[in-house]
Amino acid sequence: MTQKRAITIARGDGIGPEIMEATLKILDHAGAMIEPEFIDIGEKVYLTGNTTGIPDEAWESLRRTKVFLKSPITTPQGGGYKSLNVTIRKTLGLFANVRPNVSYAPFVKTKHPNMNMVIIRENEEDLYAGIEHQQTPEVVQCLKLITRPGSEKIIRYAFEYAKRNNRKKVTCLTKDNIMKLSDGLFHKVFKEVAKEYPEIEADHWIIDIGMAKVADTPQDFDVVVTLNLYGDIVSDVAAQVAGSVGLAGSANIGDNIAMFEAIHGSAPDIAAKGIANPSGLIHGAIMMLVHIGQPQVAARIHNAWLKTLEDEIYTGDIAKGRPSVGTAQFAQAVIERLGQTPTTFQPVQYENVEQSEDTQFRLAPSVTDRPKSDVVRQLDGVDVFLFNNEQTAELIGQKLETLAGPEFNLAVITNRGVKVYPNGFPETFTTDHWRCRFQLNETEGSGTNDAIINLLTRIQKAGLDFIKTENLYKFDGELGYSLGQGQ
Ligand code: NAD
């Protein structure tokens, strides 16, 4: 008999405790060799004044056990509370969010009976870096950060996942027709990594039409890899069109630690009523068992769960007019079917899926292992952002023309990304936030930050109020910044 594996468990908020109790009871009856360690996180902890929602002893348990089964938690609205889910994913480096979406027709009603796709969402970067600033009374920004190592890691993970799980195609979703540098980098890395997996088909869709296709013809997708925000949205769309958000589980995988959960939230509207569907968390737990090297137990639970559906035992969210049972009765029905296999659905086997703890970790080169970059970076100019709610583009432009020299030329001024100087249109709406692009004067040779400091000093002395700067670089001779619309 294998030794029991310590795992960290959070019962969560809302329906969390009910679905966790149901899930743990099933794991126990199925013979899962686990030693639970319970931690308190979420609402209770927030309300003690801890704005992170997670106490130090919980971190200690997570870092020691390295495996986390988590019920949904409630993030209080307002009050400066940070999303605990985002904090946990980023602090523990859980870079891959793996979300299988399967339809279970005819037992779970859906318009898409043949759907079986896995969404692999980048979990740490993008707009979820949460770097936001109010820069002027009228303008706020949220930084979208996309990195080459982060993109490479998640994309390689998606191809490895496809290979190990006998999947045939990986589809990348981005908006690189608009965000040519950030989403463009993700798409570029996707094309590079895809070449290393010639046996797997690789394709790409722009996110808007790609998402529409997921909603309309999800059976055409196999594995999907995408950026954090798009992945967040597309995976809820996929779960919902499969039948219910109450069904799907997810894994959050890092180099050393992994977290398993349901995809839905704490459903406060049905909390403490004993009617929540525990299936999402059960699927999270099944993924956890595969991950910790207990695939037979995982398959036993999965097959019993499928048989329960086949026997038409449903919780309220999927009953849709048919008789329904509560959370505890549903769990009991699964327990009674442990050892049975489904007859309409294909029985599940995990023995052959090479996805155990040892192999699942370290699929991608660790960020610290990557080779030192020999890319040549050359300063090409600077964008100076001004706050100004008094003067016109023409006036600001004329002042800056004289302040630019000798190191720089004023190339363009944009407002919300649209050119307003020189030769702006009077129809263009402007705010109090001006991006003034200074291009390095070639006669000045290679630019340095000193030239930028001198320019800022001249701007300051002229009574203009700068609120931030962005250096413009060429990397190996290629522009590392986007042109302003109309530039
Ligand atoms: P939700 O997923 O909790 O609920 C959406 C709808 O689906 C509700 O009508 C709910 O009753 C239903 N539902 C969800 N899970 C169900 C289940 N297992 N069985 C039956 N019905 C189910 O989303 P929400 O209402 O937007 O969010 C509620 C809270 O959950 C918020 O505080 C949010 O921040 C949090 N949340 C947490 C997580 C997480 O911990 N991973 C994820 C999403 C939302």
Short mmCIF file of C-alpha atoms and ligand atoms in Angstrom, two decimals:
data_model
loop_
_atom_site.label_atom_id
_atom_site.label_comp_id
_atom_site.label_asym_id
_atom_site.label_seq_id
_atom_site.Cartn_x
_atom_site.Cartn_y
_atom_site.Cartn_z
CA MET A 1 0.00 0.00 0.00
CA THR A 2 1.35 3.43 -0.91
CA GLN A 3 1.88 5.96 1.85
CA LYS A 4 -0.75 8.61 2.37
CA ARG A 5 0.03 11.85 0.53
CA ALA A 6 -0.38 15.06 2.55
CA ILE A 7 -2.55 17.59 0.72
CA THR A 8 -3.70 21.04 1.77
CA ILE A 9 -7.45 21.63 1.72
CA ALA A 10 -9.52 24.82 1.98
CA ARG A 11 -13.25 24.41 2.54
CA GLY A 12 -13.90 27.88 1.13
CA ASP A 13 -16.96 30.13 1.31
CA GLY A 14 -20.60 29.99 0.20
CA ILE A 15 -21.29 26.50 -1.17
CA GLY A 16 -17.60 25.62 -0.63
CA PRO A 17 -17.93 23.65 2.64
CA GLU A 18 -20.89 21.61 1.28
CA ILE A 19 -19.22 20.55 -1.96
CA MET A 20 -15.90 19.88 -0.18
CA GLU A 21 -17.59 17.59 2.34
CA ALA A 22 -19.27 15.68 -0.49
CA THR A 23 -16.01 15.41 -2.45
CA LEU A 24 -13.89 14.27 0.50
CA LYS A 25 -16.48 11.61 1.37
CA ILE A 26 -16.22 10.23 -2.18
CA LEU A 27 -12.39 10.32 -2.07
CA ASP A 28 -12.44 8.45 1.23
CA HIS A 29 -14.80 5.70 -0.01
CA ALA A 30 -12.83 5.37 -3.26
CA GLY A 31 -9.64 4.62 -1.34
CA ALA A 32 -7.68 7.82 -2.10
CA MET A 33 -4.41 7.70 -0.15
CA ILE A 34 -4.47 11.28 1.09
CA GLU A 35 -3.80 12.98 4.41
CA PRO A 36 -5.78 16.25 4.44
CA GLU A 37 -4.42 19.39 6.15
CA PHE A 38 -7.16 22.01 6.47
CA ILE A 39 -6.41 25.72 6.15
CA ASP A 40 -8.68 28.75 6.58
CA ILE A 41 -8.60 31.24 3.74
CA GLY A 42 -11.09 33.68 2.18
CA GLU A 43 -13.99 35.59 3.70
CA LYS A 44 -13.33 34.72 7.37
CA VAL A 45 -9.69 35.78 7.05
CA TYR A 46 -10.52 38.98 5.12
CA LEU A 47 -12.95 39.95 7.87
CA THR A 48 -10.21 39.69 10.53
CA GLY A 49 -8.58 42.62 8.72
CA ASN A 50 -6.10 40.57 6.69
CA THR A 51 -6.61 42.11 3.22
CA THR A 52 -4.74 39.25 1.51
CA GLY A 53 -7.31 36.67 2.72
CA ILE A 54 -4.61 34.12 3.54
CA PRO A 55 -2.67 33.79 6.81
CA ASP A 56 1.03 32.83 7.08
CA GLU A 57 0.36 29.29 8.36
CA ALA A 58 -1.68 28.56 5.22
CA TRP A 59 1.30 29.50 3.02
CA GLU A 60 3.48 27.22 5.14
CA SER A 61 1.17 24.24 4.56
CA LEU A 62 0.92 24.91 0.81
CA ARG A 63 4.67 25.18 0.35
CA ARG A 64 5.21 21.95 2.28
CA THR A 65 2.49 19.71 0.79
CA LYS A 66 2.74 21.24 -2.71
CA VAL A 67 -0.78 20.04 -3.56
CA PHE A 68 -3.89 22.10 -2.88
CA LEU A 69 -7.54 21.12 -3.21
CA LYS A 70 -9.54 24.30 -2.91
CA SER A 71 -13.23 25.16 -2.70
CA PRO A 72 -14.36 28.48 -4.18
CA ILE A 73 -13.96 31.57 -2.04
CA THR A 74 -15.81 34.88 -1.92
CA THR A 75 -13.81 38.00 -2.66
CA PRO A 76 -15.53 40.87 -0.79
CA GLN A 77 -16.43 43.73 -3.15
CA GLY A 78 -14.49 46.99 -2.66
CA GLY A 79 -12.49 47.72 0.51
CA GLY A 80 -9.10 47.16 -1.17
CA TYR A 81 -9.35 43.34 -0.96
CA LYS A 82 -7.11 41.60 -3.48
CA SER A 83 -8.45 38.52 -5.28
CA LEU A 84 -7.08 35.59 -3.31
CA ASN A 85 -7.22 33.31 -6.35
CA VAL A 86 -4.96 35.63 -8.31
CA THR A 87 -2.63 36.03 -5.30
CA ILE A 88 -2.28 32.25 -4.83
CA ARG A 89 -1.73 31.54 -8.53
CA LYS A 90 0.91 34.22 -8.89
CA THR A 91 2.71 33.76 -5.57
CA LEU A 92 3.10 30.02 -6.10
CA GLY A 93 3.96 30.37 -9.81
CA LEU A 94 0.93 28.35 -11.00
CA PHE A 95 1.41 29.37 -14.62
CA ALA A 96 -0.97 26.96 -16.36
CA ASN A 97 -4.70 26.83 -15.79
CA VAL A 98 -5.99 23.62 -17.36
CA ARG A 99 -9.75 23.45 -17.89
CA PRO A 100 -11.32 20.46 -19.63
CA ASN A 101 -14.81 21.11 -21.01
CA VAL A 102 -16.78 18.01 -21.90
CA SER A 103 -20.46 17.61 -22.77
CA TYR A 104 -22.39 14.69 -21.27
CA ALA A 105 -25.32 14.38 -23.67
CA PRO A 106 -27.98 13.10 -23.54
CA PHE A 107 -27.89 13.19 -19.73
CA VAL A 108 -26.80 16.82 -19.36
CA LYS A 109 -28.75 18.96 -21.81
CA THR A 110 -26.56 20.84 -24.28
CA LYS A 111 -26.69 22.03 -27.88
CA HIS A 112 -23.21 20.54 -28.36
CA PRO A 113 -23.28 16.79 -27.65
CA ASN A 114 -19.80 16.06 -29.02
CA MET A 115 -17.74 18.63 -27.18
CA ASN A 116 -14.44 17.58 -25.60
CA MET A 117 -11.97 20.43 -25.45
CA VAL A 118 -9.30 21.53 -22.99
CA ILE A 119 -8.56 25.19 -22.45
CA ILE A 120 -5.06 26.00 -21.25
CA ARG A 121 -5.04 29.53 -19.94
CA GLU A 122 -1.91 31.53 -19.12
CA ASN A 123 -2.34 32.27 -15.45
CA GLU A 124 0.19 34.88 -14.34
CA GLU A 125 0.67 37.66 -16.89
CA ASP A 126 -1.43 39.89 -19.14
CA LEU A 127 -3.74 42.46 -17.54
CA TYR A 128 -3.85 40.26 -14.42
CA ALA A 129 -0.46 41.61 -13.40
CA GLY A 130 -2.84 44.13 -11.80
CA ILE A 131 -0.55 47.12 -12.45
CA GLU A 132 -2.95 50.04 -12.66
CA HIS A 133 -2.42 53.78 -12.29
CA GLN A 134 -4.55 56.87 -12.45
CA GLN A 135 -2.32 59.27 -14.33
CA THR A 136 -4.51 62.31 -14.78
CA PRO A 137 -7.97 63.26 -13.50
CA GLU A 138 -9.42 61.80 -16.71
CA VAL A 139 -7.21 58.82 -17.49
CA VAL A 140 -6.34 55.49 -15.85
CA GLN A 141 -4.20 52.72 -17.27
CA CYS A 142 -3.80 48.98 -16.73
CA LEU A 143 -0.53 47.52 -17.96
CA LYS A 144 -0.72 44.44 -20.14
CA LEU A 145 2.56 42.59 -19.64
CA ILE A 146 3.40 39.67 -21.90
CA THR A 147 6.81 38.03 -21.60
CA ARG A 148 8.68 35.68 -23.91
CA PRO A 149 9.56 33.14 -21.14
CA GLY A 150 5.99 33.26 -19.78
CA SER A 151 4.52 32.71 -23.26
CA GLU A 152 6.98 29.96 -24.06
CA LYS A 153 6.23 28.16 -20.83
CA ILE A 154 2.46 28.07 -21.28
CA ILE A 155 2.59 27.26 -24.99
CA ARG A 156 5.08 24.44 -24.48
CA TYR A 157 2.89 23.18 -21.66
CA ALA A 158 -0.11 23.13 -24.06
CA PHE A 159 1.77 21.09 -26.68
CA GLU A 160 3.15 18.70 -24.06
CA TYR A 161 -0.34 18.31 -22.63
CA ALA A 162 -1.67 17.52 -26.12
CA LYS A 163 1.10 14.98 -26.71
CA ARG A 164 0.72 13.21 -23.37
CA ASN A 165 -3.06 13.10 -23.60
CA ASN A 166 -3.19 11.95 -27.20
CA ARG A 167 -4.79 15.14 -28.43
CA LYS A 168 -4.40 16.07 -32.11
CA LYS A 169 -4.60 19.85 -32.37
CA VAL A 170 -3.60 22.97 -30.43
CA THR A 171 -5.39 26.23 -31.27
CA CYS A 172 -3.96 29.58 -30.21
CA LEU A 173 -6.30 32.56 -29.63
CA THR A 174 -4.94 36.15 -29.62
CA LYS A 175 -5.81 39.67 -30.79
CA ASP A 176 -2.55 40.27 -32.61
CA ASN A 177 -4.19 42.21 -35.43
CA ILE A 178 -4.56 45.04 -32.87
CA MET A 179 -1.93 44.35 -30.19
CA LYS A 180 0.87 43.54 -32.58
CA LEU A 181 3.66 43.55 -30.01
CA SER A 182 2.07 41.91 -26.94
CA ASP A 183 -0.40 39.44 -28.48
CA GLY A 184 1.96 39.35 -31.46
CA LEU A 185 4.73 37.96 -29.23
CA PHE A 186 2.43 35.22 -27.92
CA HIS A 187 1.44 34.22 -31.47
CA LYS A 188 5.06 34.33 -32.65
CA VAL A 189 6.22 32.07 -29.81
CA PHE A 190 3.27 29.75 -30.58
CA LYS A 191 4.50 29.37 -34.19
CA GLU A 192 8.06 28.71 -32.98
CA VAL A 193 7.07 26.06 -30.41
CA ALA A 194 4.57 24.41 -32.81
CA LYS A 195 7.47 23.54 -35.14
CA GLU A 196 8.88 21.28 -32.41
CA TYR A 197 5.65 19.23 -32.46
CA PRO A 198 5.08 18.38 -36.14
CA GLU A 199 2.74 15.51 -35.22
CA ILE A 200 0.27 17.97 -33.63
CA GLU A 201 -1.81 20.27 -35.82
CA ALA A 202 -1.43 23.93 -34.84
CA ASP A 203 -3.78 26.76 -35.79
CA HIS A 204 -4.60 30.28 -34.71
CA TRP A 205 -7.76 32.38 -34.56
CA ILE A 206 -8.26 36.01 -33.66
CA ILE A 207 -9.95 35.86 -30.25
CA ASP A 208 -13.27 37.44 -31.27
CA ILE A 209 -14.12 34.99 -34.03
CA GLY A 210 -12.34 32.20 -32.12
CA MET A 211 -14.58 32.76 -29.10
CA ALA A 212 -17.66 32.85 -31.36
CA LYS A 213 -16.62 29.49 -32.80
CA VAL A 214 -16.14 28.02 -29.31
CA ALA A 215 -19.73 29.05 -28.53
CA ASP A 216 -21.07 27.78 -31.87
CA THR A 217 -18.99 24.75 -32.89
CA PRO A 218 -16.99 23.70 -29.80
CA GLN A 219 -16.61 20.18 -31.20
CA ASP A 220 -14.05 21.60 -33.69
CA PHE A 221 -11.63 22.44 -30.87
CA ASP A 222 -9.23 20.08 -29.13
CA VAL A 223 -6.65 21.93 -26.99
CA VAL A 224 -6.83 25.74 -26.83
CA VAL A 225 -3.99 27.90 -25.50
CA THR A 226 -4.50 31.58 -24.84
CA LEU A 227 -3.64 34.64 -22.78
CA ASN A 228 -4.94 35.16 -19.27
CA LEU A 229 -7.97 37.44 -19.86
CA TYR A 230 -9.18 35.69 -23.03
CA GLY A 231 -8.70 32.34 -21.28
CA ASP A 232 -10.77 33.47 -18.31
CA ILE A 233 -13.69 34.41 -20.56
CA VAL A 234 -13.49 31.63 -23.14
CA SER A 235 -13.30 28.93 -20.48
CA ASP A 236 -16.55 30.10 -18.85
CA VAL A 237 -18.20 30.24 -22.28
CA ALA A 238 -17.00 26.70 -22.99
CA ALA A 239 -18.15 25.37 -19.58
CA GLN A 240 -21.57 26.96 -19.96
CA VAL A 241 -22.21 25.68 -23.50
CA ALA A 242 -21.10 22.20 -22.37
CA GLY A 243 -24.05 22.18 -19.98
CA SER A 244 -23.32 23.95 -16.68
CA VAL A 245 -20.57 25.87 -14.90
CA GLY A 246 -21.29 23.48 -12.02
CA LEU A 247 -19.62 20.56 -13.84
CA ALA A 248 -16.08 21.55 -14.77
CA GLY A 249 -12.93 21.25 -12.67
CA SER A 250 -9.59 22.91 -13.23
CA ALA A 251 -5.94 22.42 -12.42
CA ASN A 252 -3.50 25.25 -11.78
CA ILE A 253 -0.05 23.86 -12.47
CA GLY A 254 3.31 25.32 -11.45
CA ASP A 255 6.88 24.07 -11.50
CA ASN A 256 6.61 22.78 -7.93
CA ILE A 257 3.08 23.26 -6.65
CA ALA A 258 -0.38 22.54 -8.09
CA MET A 259 -3.87 23.63 -7.09
CA PHE A 260 -7.13 21.91 -8.05
CA GLU A 261 -10.59 23.43 -7.89
CA ALA A 262 -14.01 23.78 -9.50
CA ILE A 263 -14.24 26.53 -12.11
CA HIS A 264 -17.34 28.12 -10.57
CA GLY A 265 -17.49 30.57 -7.67
CA SER A 266 -18.93 30.36 -4.16
CA ALA A 267 -22.56 30.71 -5.40
CA PRO A 268 -23.80 32.69 -2.38
CA ASP A 269 -27.34 32.61 -3.84
CA ILE A 270 -27.64 28.86 -3.09
CA ALA A 271 -25.25 28.54 -0.12
CA ALA A 272 -26.31 26.40 2.89
CA LYS A 273 -29.31 25.00 0.99
CA GLY A 274 -27.67 21.63 0.31
CA ILE A 275 -28.50 21.82 -3.41
CA ALA A 276 -25.13 22.75 -5.02
CA ASN A 277 -23.63 20.44 -7.62
CA PRO A 278 -20.36 19.04 -6.23
CA SER A 279 -19.26 17.78 -9.69
CA GLY A 280 -16.87 20.66 -10.51
CA LEU A 281 -14.87 20.03 -7.34
CA ILE A 282 -15.09 16.25 -7.86
CA HIS A 283 -13.49 16.77 -11.30
CA GLY A 284 -10.82 18.98 -9.73
CA ALA A 285 -10.14 16.18 -7.23
CA ILE A 286 -9.94 13.59 -10.04
CA MET A 287 -7.27 15.72 -11.77
CA MET A 288 -5.45 15.98 -8.44
CA LEU A 289 -5.42 12.19 -7.99
CA VAL A 290 -3.93 11.72 -11.46
CA HIS A 291 -1.37 14.37 -10.65
CA ILE A 292 -0.26 12.73 -7.36
CA GLY A 293 0.10 9.36 -9.02
CA GLN A 294 -3.20 7.72 -7.98
CA PRO A 295 -4.74 7.25 -11.46
CA GLN A 296 -6.71 4.11 -10.57
CA VAL A 297 -8.58 5.90 -7.80
CA ALA A 298 -9.18 8.82 -10.17
CA ALA A 299 -10.67 6.50 -12.81
CA ARG A 300 -12.80 4.69 -10.19
CA ILE A 301 -14.39 7.99 -9.11
CA HIS A 302 -14.75 9.31 -12.67
CA ASN A 303 -16.49 6.13 -13.88
CA ALA A 304 -18.81 6.07 -10.86
CA TRP A 305 -19.66 9.73 -11.52
CA LEU A 306 -20.47 8.99 -15.19
CA LYS A 307 -22.62 6.03 -14.12
CA THR A 308 -24.49 8.30 -11.68
CA LEU A 309 -25.41 10.62 -14.58
CA GLU A 310 -26.41 7.65 -16.72
CA ASP A 311 -28.74 6.56 -13.89
CA GLU A 312 -30.34 10.00 -14.23
CA ILE A 313 -29.36 11.27 -10.80
CA TYR A 314 -29.00 15.03 -11.13
CA THR A 315 -28.54 18.09 -8.96
CA GLY A 316 -30.91 21.00 -9.61
CA ASP A 317 -28.60 22.95 -11.96
CA ILE A 318 -28.56 20.15 -14.57
CA ALA A 319 -31.96 18.54 -13.89
CA LYS A 320 -33.75 21.14 -16.06
CA GLY A 321 -37.29 20.07 -15.18
CA ARG A 322 -36.39 16.48 -14.24
CA PRO A 323 -36.38 15.21 -10.61
CA SER A 324 -33.29 16.34 -8.70
CA VAL A 325 -31.31 15.43 -5.57
CA GLY A 326 -29.24 17.50 -3.13
CA THR A 327 -25.45 17.69 -2.77
CA ALA A 328 -25.17 14.92 -0.15
CA GLN A 329 -27.52 12.52 -1.98
CA PHE A 330 -25.62 13.04 -5.22
CA ALA A 331 -22.33 12.23 -3.45
CA GLN A 332 -23.94 9.15 -1.88
CA ALA A 333 -25.10 8.01 -5.34
CA VAL A 334 -21.54 8.30 -6.65
CA ILE A 335 -20.22 6.33 -3.65
CA GLU A 336 -22.77 3.56 -4.28
CA ARG A 337 -21.50 3.25 -7.88
CA LEU A 338 -17.78 3.06 -7.07
CA GLY A 339 -16.45 0.03 -8.95
CA GLN A 340 -19.11 0.30 -11.70
CA THR A 341 -18.45 1.53 -15.22
CA PRO A 342 -20.68 3.61 -17.50
CA THR A 343 -22.38 1.93 -20.48
CA THR A 344 -23.38 4.90 -22.69
CA PHE A 345 -20.23 6.93 -22.03
CA GLN A 346 -16.80 5.55 -22.78
CA PRO A 347 -15.30 4.28 -19.48
CA VAL A 348 -12.37 6.42 -18.36
CA GLN A 349 -8.88 5.00 -17.92
CA TYR A 350 -6.07 7.02 -16.46
CA GLU A 351 -3.44 4.30 -16.18
CA ASN A 352 -1.99 5.08 -19.58
CA VAL A 353 -2.07 8.84 -19.24
CA GLU A 354 1.47 9.78 -18.40
CA GLN A 355 0.59 12.67 -16.17
CA SER A 356 1.83 11.77 -12.75
CA GLU A 357 3.44 14.19 -10.35
CA ASP A 358 6.98 13.62 -11.53
CA THR A 359 6.30 14.11 -15.22
CA GLN A 360 3.63 16.78 -14.97
CA PHE A 361 6.00 19.14 -13.18
CA ARG A 362 8.88 20.73 -15.06
CA LEU A 363 7.44 20.47 -18.55
CA ALA A 364 8.73 23.86 -19.50
CA PRO A 365 12.21 25.28 -19.08
CA SER A 366 12.25 27.16 -15.82
CA VAL A 367 12.57 30.91 -16.25
CA THR A 368 15.87 30.86 -14.39
CA ASP A 369 17.27 28.22 -16.80
CA ARG A 370 16.84 30.29 -19.92
CA PRO A 371 19.94 31.34 -21.85
CA LYS A 372 21.27 34.86 -21.44
CA SER A 373 19.88 37.08 -24.18
CA ASP A 374 22.35 38.49 -26.72
CA VAL A 375 19.75 40.77 -28.30
CA VAL A 376 21.14 44.25 -29.08
CA ARG A 377 18.99 46.99 -27.53
CA GLN A 378 19.35 50.51 -28.89
CA LEU A 379 17.60 53.65 -27.64
CA ASP A 380 15.55 55.19 -30.44
CA GLY A 381 13.54 57.86 -28.63
CA VAL A 382 11.17 58.46 -25.77
CA ASP A 383 7.44 58.88 -25.26
CA VAL A 384 6.78 61.60 -22.70
CA PHE A 385 3.23 61.61 -21.33
CA LEU A 386 1.92 65.02 -20.27
CA PHE A 387 -1.02 66.07 -18.14
CA ASN A 388 -2.59 69.16 -19.68
CA ASN A 389 -6.19 70.29 -19.53
CA GLU A 390 -5.67 73.88 -20.65
CA GLN A 391 -3.88 73.96 -23.97
CA THR A 392 -4.67 72.65 -27.44
CA ALA A 393 -2.65 70.03 -29.28
CA GLU A 394 -1.35 72.75 -31.58
CA LEU A 395 -0.04 74.87 -28.69
CA ILE A 396 1.53 71.93 -26.87
CA GLY A 397 3.07 70.75 -30.14
CA GLN A 398 4.64 74.11 -30.97
CA LYS A 399 6.16 74.39 -27.47
CA LEU A 400 7.58 70.88 -27.62
CA GLU A 401 9.08 71.41 -31.12
CA THR A 402 11.42 73.99 -29.62
CA LEU A 403 12.15 71.93 -26.51
CA ALA A 404 13.02 68.75 -28.44
CA GLY A 405 16.45 69.72 -29.74
CA PRO A 406 19.26 69.11 -30.04
CA GLU A 407 18.95 65.39 -29.12
CA PHE A 408 15.40 64.75 -30.31
CA ASN A 409 12.77 65.65 -32.90
CA LEU A 410 9.12 65.81 -31.92
CA ALA A 411 7.63 63.09 -34.17
CA VAL A 412 3.98 63.07 -33.14
CA ILE A 413 1.56 63.77 -30.31
CA THR A 414 -1.29 61.32 -29.77
CA ASN A 415 -4.26 61.41 -27.45
CA ARG A 416 -5.77 57.98 -26.59
CA GLY A 417 -3.46 56.60 -29.31
CA VAL A 418 -4.72 58.87 -32.14
CA LYS A 419 -2.51 61.48 -33.80
CA VAL A 420 -3.48 65.03 -32.83
CA TYR A 421 -0.24 66.83 -33.84
CA PRO A 422 1.00 67.71 -36.40
CA ASN A 423 -2.05 68.13 -38.64
CA GLY A 424 -4.60 66.71 -36.19
CA PHE A 425 -8.32 66.74 -37.02
CA PRO A 426 -10.58 69.10 -35.05
CA GLU A 427 -13.13 66.23 -34.87
CA THR A 428 -10.82 64.04 -32.72
CA PHE A 429 -11.91 63.92 -29.08
CA THR A 430 -9.09 64.66 -26.65
CA THR A 431 -8.59 64.05 -22.93
CA ASP A 432 -6.07 65.61 -20.51
CA HIS A 433 -3.47 62.89 -21.28
CA TRP A 434 -0.99 63.49 -24.12
CA ARG A 435 1.59 61.06 -25.42
CA CYS A 436 4.42 63.09 -26.98
CA ARG A 437 6.83 61.04 -29.06
CA PHE A 438 10.41 62.26 -29.34
CA GLN A 439 12.52 60.44 -31.86
CA LEU A 440 16.29 60.46 -31.35
CA ASN A 441 18.03 62.82 -33.74
CA GLU A 442 20.36 60.63 -35.80
CA THR A 443 23.12 63.25 -35.89
CA GLU A 444 23.38 62.84 -32.11
CA GLY A 445 24.67 59.28 -32.45
CA SER A 446 23.52 56.63 -30.00
CA GLY A 447 21.18 57.96 -27.37
CA THR A 448 21.51 57.55 -23.63
CA ASN A 449 19.24 58.10 -20.68
CA ASP A 450 21.15 61.37 -20.10
CA ALA A 451 19.58 62.78 -23.26
CA ILE A 452 16.14 61.88 -21.87
CA ILE A 453 16.89 63.50 -18.52
CA ASN A 454 18.00 66.69 -20.32
CA LEU A 455 14.81 66.71 -22.38
CA LEU A 456 12.64 66.23 -19.27
CA THR A 457 14.47 69.10 -17.55
CA ARG A 458 13.69 71.40 -20.50
CA ILE A 459 10.03 70.31 -20.46
CA GLN A 460 9.79 70.88 -16.72
CA LYS A 461 11.37 74.34 -16.94
CA ALA A 462 8.89 75.30 -19.66
CA GLY A 463 6.07 74.67 -17.16
CA LEU A 464 4.73 71.46 -18.74
CA ASP A 465 3.70 68.63 -16.40
CA PHE A 466 5.03 65.18 -17.38
CA ILE A 467 3.47 62.17 -15.67
CA LYS A 468 5.46 59.30 -17.13
CA THR A 469 7.91 58.30 -19.82
CA GLU A 470 8.39 55.17 -21.91
CA ASN A 471 11.75 54.62 -23.58
CA LEU A 472 11.60 53.62 -27.25
CA TYR A 473 14.05 50.90 -28.24
CA LYS A 474 15.06 48.96 -31.29
CA PHE A 475 15.90 45.31 -30.61
CA ASP A 476 18.35 43.88 -33.16
CA GLY A 477 17.38 46.80 -35.38
CA GLU A 478 13.61 46.12 -35.20
CA LEU A 479 11.16 48.61 -33.72
CA GLY A 480 10.23 47.64 -30.16
CA TYR A 481 7.23 49.99 -29.99
CA SER A 482 4.04 50.55 -31.90
CA LEU A 483 3.48 53.54 -34.15
CA GLY A 484 0.77 55.98 -33.10
CA GLN A 485 -2.44 55.75 -35.18
CA GLY A 486 -1.89 58.15 -38.06
CA GLN A 487 1.88 58.45 -37.41
P1 NAD B 1 -20.68 31.68 -9.27
O1 NAD B 1 -19.98 30.69 -10.12
O2 NAD B 1 -20.49 31.55 -7.80
O3 NAD B 1 -22.26 31.58 -9.56
C1 NAD B 1 -22.83 31.83 -10.83
C2 NAD B 1 -24.18 31.11 -10.94
O4 NAD B 1 -23.96 29.70 -11.08
C3 NAD B 1 -25.05 31.28 -9.69
O5 NAD B 1 -26.41 31.35 -10.07
C4 NAD B 1 -24.82 29.99 -8.92
O6 NAD B 1 -25.89 29.60 -8.10
C5 NAD B 1 -24.57 28.97 -10.04
N1 NAD B 1 -23.64 27.93 -9.58
C6 NAD B 1 -22.29 28.05 -9.43
N2 NAD B 1 -21.77 26.91 -8.99
C7 NAD B 1 -22.78 26.04 -8.85
C8 NAD B 1 -22.87 24.69 -8.42
N3 NAD B 1 -21.78 24.00 -8.03
N4 NAD B 1 -24.08 24.10 -8.40
C9 NAD B 1 -25.17 24.77 -8.80
N5 NAD B 1 -25.17 26.04 -9.22
C10 NAD B 1 -23.98 26.67 -9.25
O7 NAD B 1 -20.26 33.14 -9.75
P2 NAD B 1 -20.52 34.58 -9.12
O8 NAD B 1 -21.91 34.64 -8.56
O9 NAD B 1 -20.10 35.52 -10.16
O10 NAD B 1 -19.46 34.71 -7.93
C11 NAD B 1 -19.78 34.49 -6.55
C12 NAD B 1 -18.50 34.67 -5.71
O11 NAD B 1 -17.55 33.65 -6.05
C13 NAD B 1 -17.78 36.01 -5.89
O12 NAD B 1 -17.35 36.49 -4.64
C14 NAD B 1 -16.57 35.66 -6.74
O13 NAD B 1 -15.49 36.52 -6.50
C15 NAD B 1 -16.28 34.26 -6.28
N6 NAD B 1 -15.56 33.41 -7.27
C16 NAD B 1 -14.62 32.56 -6.76
C17 NAD B 1 -13.96 31.70 -7.61
C18 NAD B 1 -12.93 30.77 -7.03
O14 NAD B 1 -12.77 30.73 -5.82
N7 NAD B 1 -12.21 30.03 -7.84
C19 NAD B 1 -14.25 31.68 -8.99
C20 NAD B 1 -15.25 32.54 -9.48
C21 NAD B 1 -15.90 33.40 -8.60
#
